[in-house]
Coordinates of C-alpha atoms and ligand atoms in Angstrom, one line a residue:
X1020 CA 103.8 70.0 83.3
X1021 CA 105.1 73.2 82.6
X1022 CA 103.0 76.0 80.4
X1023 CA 101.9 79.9 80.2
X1024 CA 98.8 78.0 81.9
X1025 CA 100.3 77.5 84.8
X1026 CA 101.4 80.3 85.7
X1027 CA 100.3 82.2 89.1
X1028 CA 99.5 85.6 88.3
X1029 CA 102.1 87.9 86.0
X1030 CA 99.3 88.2 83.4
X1031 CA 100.6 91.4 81.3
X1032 CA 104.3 89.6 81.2
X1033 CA 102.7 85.9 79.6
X1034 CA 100.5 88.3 77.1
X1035 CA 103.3 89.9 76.2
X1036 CA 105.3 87.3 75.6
X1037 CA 102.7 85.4 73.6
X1038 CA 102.5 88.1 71.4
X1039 CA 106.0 88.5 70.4
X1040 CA 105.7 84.7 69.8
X1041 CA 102.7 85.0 67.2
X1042 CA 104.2 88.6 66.1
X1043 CA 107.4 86.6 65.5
X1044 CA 109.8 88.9 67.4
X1045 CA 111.4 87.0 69.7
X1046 CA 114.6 89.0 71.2
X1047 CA 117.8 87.5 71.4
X1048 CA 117.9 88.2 75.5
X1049 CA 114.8 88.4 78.2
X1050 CA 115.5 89.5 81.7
X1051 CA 113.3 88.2 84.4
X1052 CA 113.5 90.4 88.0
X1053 CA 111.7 90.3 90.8
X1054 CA 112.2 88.9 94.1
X1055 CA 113.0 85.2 95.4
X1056 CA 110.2 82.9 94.8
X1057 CA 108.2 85.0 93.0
X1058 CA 107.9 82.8 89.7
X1059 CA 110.6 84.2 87.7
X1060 CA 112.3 80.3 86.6
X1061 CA 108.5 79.0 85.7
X1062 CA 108.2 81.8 83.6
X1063 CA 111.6 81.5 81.6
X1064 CA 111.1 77.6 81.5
X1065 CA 107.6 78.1 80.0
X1066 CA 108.4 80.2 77.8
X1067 CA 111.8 78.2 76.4
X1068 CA 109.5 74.8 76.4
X1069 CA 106.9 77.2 73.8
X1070 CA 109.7 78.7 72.3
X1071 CA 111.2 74.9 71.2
X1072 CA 108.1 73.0 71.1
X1073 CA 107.7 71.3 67.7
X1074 CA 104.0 72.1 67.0
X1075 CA 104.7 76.1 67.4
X1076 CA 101.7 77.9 69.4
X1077 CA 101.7 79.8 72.7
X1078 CA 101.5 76.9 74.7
X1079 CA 104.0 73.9 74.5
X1080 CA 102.3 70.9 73.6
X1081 CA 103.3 68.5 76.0
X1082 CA 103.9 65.8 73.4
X1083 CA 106.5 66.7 71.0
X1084 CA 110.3 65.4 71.7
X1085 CA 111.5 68.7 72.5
X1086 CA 108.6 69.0 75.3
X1087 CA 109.0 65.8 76.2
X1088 CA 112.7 66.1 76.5
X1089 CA 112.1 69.3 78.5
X1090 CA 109.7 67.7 81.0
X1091 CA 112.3 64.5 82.0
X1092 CA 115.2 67.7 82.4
X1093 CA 116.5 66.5 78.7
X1094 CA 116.2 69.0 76.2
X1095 CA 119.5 69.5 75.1
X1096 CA 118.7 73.6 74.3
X1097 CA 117.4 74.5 76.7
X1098 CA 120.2 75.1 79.6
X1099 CA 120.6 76.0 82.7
X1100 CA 123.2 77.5 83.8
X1101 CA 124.9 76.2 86.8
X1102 CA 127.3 78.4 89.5
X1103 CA 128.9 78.1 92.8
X1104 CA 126.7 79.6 95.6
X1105 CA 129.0 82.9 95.7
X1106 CA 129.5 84.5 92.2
X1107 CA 129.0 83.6 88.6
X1108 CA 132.9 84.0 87.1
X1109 CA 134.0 84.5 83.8
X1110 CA 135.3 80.4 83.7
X1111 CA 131.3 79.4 84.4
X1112 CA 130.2 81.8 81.1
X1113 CA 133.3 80.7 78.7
X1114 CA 132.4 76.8 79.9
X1115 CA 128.6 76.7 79.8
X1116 CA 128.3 79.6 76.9
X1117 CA 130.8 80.2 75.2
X1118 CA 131.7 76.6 74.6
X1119 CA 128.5 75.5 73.3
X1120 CA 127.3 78.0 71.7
X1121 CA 130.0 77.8 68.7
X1122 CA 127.5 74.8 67.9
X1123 CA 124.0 74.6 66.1
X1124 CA 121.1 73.4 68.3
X1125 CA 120.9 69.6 68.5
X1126 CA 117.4 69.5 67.2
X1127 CA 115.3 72.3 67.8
X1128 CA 114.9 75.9 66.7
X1129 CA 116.8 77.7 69.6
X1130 CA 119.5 77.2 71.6
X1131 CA 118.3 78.6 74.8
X1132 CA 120.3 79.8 78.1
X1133 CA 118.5 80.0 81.3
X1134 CA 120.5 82.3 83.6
X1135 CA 119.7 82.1 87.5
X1136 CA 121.2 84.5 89.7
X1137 CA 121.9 86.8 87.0
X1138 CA 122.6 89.7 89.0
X1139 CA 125.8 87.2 90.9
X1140 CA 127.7 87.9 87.2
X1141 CA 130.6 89.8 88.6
X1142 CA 132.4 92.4 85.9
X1143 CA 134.2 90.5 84.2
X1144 CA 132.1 87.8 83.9
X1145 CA 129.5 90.7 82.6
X1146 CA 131.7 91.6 80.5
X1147 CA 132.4 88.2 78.9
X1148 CA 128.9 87.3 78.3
X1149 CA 128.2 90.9 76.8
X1150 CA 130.8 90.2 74.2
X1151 CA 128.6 87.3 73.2
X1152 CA 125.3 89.0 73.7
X1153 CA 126.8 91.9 71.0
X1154 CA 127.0 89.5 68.5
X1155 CA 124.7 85.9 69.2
X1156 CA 123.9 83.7 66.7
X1157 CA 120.8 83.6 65.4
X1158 CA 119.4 80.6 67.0
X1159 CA 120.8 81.7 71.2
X1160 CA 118.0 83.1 73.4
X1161 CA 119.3 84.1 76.9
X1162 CA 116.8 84.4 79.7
X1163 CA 118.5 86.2 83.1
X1164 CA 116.8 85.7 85.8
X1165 CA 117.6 88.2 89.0
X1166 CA 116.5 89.9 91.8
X1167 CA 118.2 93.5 91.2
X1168 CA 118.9 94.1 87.6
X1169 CA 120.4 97.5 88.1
X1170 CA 123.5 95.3 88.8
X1171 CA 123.5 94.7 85.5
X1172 CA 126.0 96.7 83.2
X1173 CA 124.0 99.1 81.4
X1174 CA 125.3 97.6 78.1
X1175 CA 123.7 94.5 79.0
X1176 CA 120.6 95.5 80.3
X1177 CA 120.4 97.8 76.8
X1178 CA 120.5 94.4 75.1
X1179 CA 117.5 92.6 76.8
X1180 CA 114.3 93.1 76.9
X1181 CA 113.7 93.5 80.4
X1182 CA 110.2 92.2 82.6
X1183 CA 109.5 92.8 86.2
X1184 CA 107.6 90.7 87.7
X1185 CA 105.1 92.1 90.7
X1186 CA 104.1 90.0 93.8
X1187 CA 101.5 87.7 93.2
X1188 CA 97.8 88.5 94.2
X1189 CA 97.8 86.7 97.8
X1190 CA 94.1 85.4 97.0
X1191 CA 96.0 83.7 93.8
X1192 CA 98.4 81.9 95.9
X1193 CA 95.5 81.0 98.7
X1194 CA 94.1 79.0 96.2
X1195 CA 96.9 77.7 94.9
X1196 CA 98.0 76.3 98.0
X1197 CA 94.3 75.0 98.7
X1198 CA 94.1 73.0 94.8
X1199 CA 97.8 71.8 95.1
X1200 CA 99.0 71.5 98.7
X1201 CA 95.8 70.3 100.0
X1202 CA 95.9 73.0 103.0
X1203 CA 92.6 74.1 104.5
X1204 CA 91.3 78.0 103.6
X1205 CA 93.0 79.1 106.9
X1206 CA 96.1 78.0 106.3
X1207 CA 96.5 78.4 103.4
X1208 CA 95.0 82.2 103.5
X1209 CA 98.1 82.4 106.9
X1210 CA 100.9 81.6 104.2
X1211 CA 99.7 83.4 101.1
X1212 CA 99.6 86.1 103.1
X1213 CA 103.1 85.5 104.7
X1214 CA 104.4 85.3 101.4
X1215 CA 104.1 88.6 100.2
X1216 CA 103.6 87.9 97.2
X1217 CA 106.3 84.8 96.1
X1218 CA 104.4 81.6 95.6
X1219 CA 108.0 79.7 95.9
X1220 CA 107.7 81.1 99.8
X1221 CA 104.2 80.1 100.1
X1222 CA 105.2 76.6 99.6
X1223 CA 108.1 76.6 101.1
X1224 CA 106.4 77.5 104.3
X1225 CA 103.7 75.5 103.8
X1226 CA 106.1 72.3 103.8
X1227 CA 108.0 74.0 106.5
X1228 CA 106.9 72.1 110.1
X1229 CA 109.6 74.4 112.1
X1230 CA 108.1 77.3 110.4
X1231 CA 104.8 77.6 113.3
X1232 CA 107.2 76.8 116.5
X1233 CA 109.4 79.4 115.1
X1234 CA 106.4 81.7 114.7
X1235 CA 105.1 81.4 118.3
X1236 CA 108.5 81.7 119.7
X1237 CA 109.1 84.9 118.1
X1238 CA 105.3 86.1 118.7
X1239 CA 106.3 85.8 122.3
X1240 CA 109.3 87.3 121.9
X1241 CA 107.6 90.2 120.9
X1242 CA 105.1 89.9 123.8
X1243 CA 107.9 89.6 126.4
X1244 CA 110.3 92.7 124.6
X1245 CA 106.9 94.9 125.2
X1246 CA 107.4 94.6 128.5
X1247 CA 111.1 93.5 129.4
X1248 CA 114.1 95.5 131.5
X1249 CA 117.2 95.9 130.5
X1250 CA 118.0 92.9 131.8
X1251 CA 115.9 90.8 130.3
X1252 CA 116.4 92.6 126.7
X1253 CA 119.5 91.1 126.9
X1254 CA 118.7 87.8 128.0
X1255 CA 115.8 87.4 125.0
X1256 CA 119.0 88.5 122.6
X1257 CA 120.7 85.8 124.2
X1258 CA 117.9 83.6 123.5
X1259 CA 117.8 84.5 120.1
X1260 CA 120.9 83.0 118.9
X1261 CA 119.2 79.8 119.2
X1262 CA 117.5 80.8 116.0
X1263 CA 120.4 82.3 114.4
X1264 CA 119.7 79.9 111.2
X1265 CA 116.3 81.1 110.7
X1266 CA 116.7 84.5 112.0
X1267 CA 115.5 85.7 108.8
X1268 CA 112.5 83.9 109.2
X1269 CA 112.0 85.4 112.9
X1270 CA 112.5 88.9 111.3
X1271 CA 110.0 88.5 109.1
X1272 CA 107.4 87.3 111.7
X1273 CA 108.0 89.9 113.4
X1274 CA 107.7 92.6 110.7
X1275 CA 104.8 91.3 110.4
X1276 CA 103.2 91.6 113.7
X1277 CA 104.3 95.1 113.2
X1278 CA 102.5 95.4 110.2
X1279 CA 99.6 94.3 111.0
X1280 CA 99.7 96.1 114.6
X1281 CA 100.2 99.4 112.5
X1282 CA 97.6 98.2 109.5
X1283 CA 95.1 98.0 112.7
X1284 CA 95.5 101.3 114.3
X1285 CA 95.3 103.2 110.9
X1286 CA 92.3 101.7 109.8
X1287 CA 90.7 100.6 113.2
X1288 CA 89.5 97.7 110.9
X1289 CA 90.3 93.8 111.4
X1290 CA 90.0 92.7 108.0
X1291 CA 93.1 93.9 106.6
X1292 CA 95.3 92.3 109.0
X1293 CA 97.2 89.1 108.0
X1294 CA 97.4 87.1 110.5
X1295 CA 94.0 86.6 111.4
X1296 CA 94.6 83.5 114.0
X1297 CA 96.6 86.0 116.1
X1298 CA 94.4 89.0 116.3
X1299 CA 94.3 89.1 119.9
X1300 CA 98.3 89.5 119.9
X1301 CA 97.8 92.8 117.5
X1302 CA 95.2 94.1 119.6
X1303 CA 97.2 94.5 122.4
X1304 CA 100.5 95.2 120.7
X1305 CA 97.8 98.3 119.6
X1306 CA 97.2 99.2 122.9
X1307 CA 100.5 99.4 124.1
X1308 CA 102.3 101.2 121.0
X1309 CA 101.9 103.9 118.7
X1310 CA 102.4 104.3 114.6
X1311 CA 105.7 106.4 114.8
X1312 CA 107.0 103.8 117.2
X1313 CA 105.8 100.6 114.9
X1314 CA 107.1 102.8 112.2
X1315 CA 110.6 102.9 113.5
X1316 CA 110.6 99.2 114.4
X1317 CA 110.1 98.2 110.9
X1318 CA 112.4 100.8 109.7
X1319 CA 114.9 99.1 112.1
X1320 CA 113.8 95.4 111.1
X1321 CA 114.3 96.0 107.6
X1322 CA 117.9 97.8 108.4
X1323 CA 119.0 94.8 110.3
X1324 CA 118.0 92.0 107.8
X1325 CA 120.2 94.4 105.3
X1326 CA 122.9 94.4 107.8
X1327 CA 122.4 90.4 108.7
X1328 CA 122.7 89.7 104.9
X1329 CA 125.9 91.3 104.7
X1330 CA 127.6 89.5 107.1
X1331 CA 126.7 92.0 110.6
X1332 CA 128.1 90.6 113.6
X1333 CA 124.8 88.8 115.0
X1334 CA 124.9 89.6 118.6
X1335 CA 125.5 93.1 117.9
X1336 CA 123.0 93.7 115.4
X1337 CA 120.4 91.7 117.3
X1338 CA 120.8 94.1 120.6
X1339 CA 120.6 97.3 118.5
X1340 CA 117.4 95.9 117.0
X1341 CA 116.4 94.9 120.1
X1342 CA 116.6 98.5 121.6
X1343 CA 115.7 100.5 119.1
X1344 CA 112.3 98.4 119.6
X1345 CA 112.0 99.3 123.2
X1346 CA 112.8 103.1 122.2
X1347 CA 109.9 105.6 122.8
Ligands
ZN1638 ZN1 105.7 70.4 72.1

């Protein structure tokens, strides 16, 4: 059941919000940022459940109608607002806002619209919702949940009370793995720490059975790049396309072993590496590259995800990447 007291990390954000529920002021508009997974809906959902729960307090009481409602997906205010996978247009805020918010709530105290995506508003559907936003009635709470606010008009983002939400405490989502998904300390320590921070991609990897053949094929890809010829650079790019659905995944793998090989040589020091289980893979990534190099290489990584995101011809960005990791 959803509550503040289930929330994974985000402390300050939770106190704060308490308090503007006991201090009674409770904005009109909350944003939520911070990246995927990271606990941005549980926050908004806990804190609309509180907001509506009949016996008041700052934590919903799991028994009332409206908490009730919420928990079966029923609470008739408290919305989320649906989109297509590309954009959030200005027919998707007049239809799911604008059109129900002319009436009162049904039977609780707010009317409250949960945003995902926030930041997929293009202008004028910005500029739609800010016309409601300048004048809401007094019941409407809007909660905008996004990964880059700063796409956000200005005259939004002046309107809402805006919270960033920092990665998670890895040792926080280690034992949240362990009490929930019933992993053992190793795993589960492997995927907190492969997380980086988003407890929605801890689970999702932890439920993931592709994601350890995909690891070991890309650990070996690095192993084999290390030492490959032209040749073969290309013929392990080739081999890549086989992955071209979870390339993202790859990419992140082998940030990682990058990571970790640089964390290594910096501190000399196996304790702050993150994949413990493949220490002997770091050691001799160690021996055979140096911190500018690995520096690059994650530079490069990072570039390419960008580039991947954005619709980069795969083949081509995949070689680049490839050789700017063999480069000196
Ligand atoms: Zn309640």
């Amino acid at each position: 059941m959803i509550g503040f007291n289930r929330i994974l990390g985000h402390e300050n954000i939770v106190h704060s919000l308490k308090n503007s529920i006991i201090g009674e002021r409770v904005n009109h508009a909350y944003i939520f940022s911070g990246e995927k997974g990271i606990g941005k809906h549980t926050l908004a959902k806990a804190f609309a459940k509180t907001l509506n729960c009949r016996n008041g307090g700052t934590e919903p009481c799991g028994q009332c109608i409206s908490c009730k409602t919420f928990d079966t997906g029923n609470n008739p205010d408290i919305i989320t607002i649906t989109h297509s996978k590309r954009d959030i247009t200005v027919d998707v805020i007049r239809e799911q806002i604008g059109e129900n918010i002319i009436y009162r709530p049904h039977s609780n105290k707010y009317k409250i619209f949960i945003m995902p995506d926030a930041d997929k508003m293009n202008v004028s559907a910005q500029n739609a919702f800010l016309k409601t936003l300048e004048e809401p009635p007094e019941f409407a709470i809007f909660m905008l949940l996004c990964e880059n606010y700063n796409k956000l008009l200005a005259t939004i983002l002046s309107r809402c009370v805006t919270f960033k939400l920092r990665p998670v405490d890895h040792n926080l989502i280690e034992k949240y793995l362990i009490d929930n998904n019933s992993l053992d300390r190793e795993k589960a320590q492997m995927y907190a720490r492969y997380s980086q921070g988003s407890i929605g991609r801890a689970v999702e990897l932890s439920n993931s059975q592709d994601f350890n053949e995909i690891r070991d094929y890309t650990l070996n890809l690095a192993r084999e790049l290390e030492k490959a010829d032209l040749i073969k650079m290309y013929k392990l790019a080739e081999g890549l396309k086989e992955y071209k659905d979870e390339i993202d995944t790859v990419l992140e793998i082998l940030l990682l072993l990058y990571r970790d090989t640089l964390v290594y040589i910096k501190t000399g020091s196996r304790r702050y590496i993150i994949q413990q289980d493949k220490i002997d893979d770091i050691i001799n990534m160690a021996q055979t590259s140096n911190t500018a190099q690995l520096e690059k290489r994650c530079d490069a990584i990072n570039d390419t995800r960008m580039k991947l995101l954005n619709n980069g011809d795969f083949q081509l960005m995949t070689e680049t990447l490839f050789f700017k990791i063999k480069e000196k």
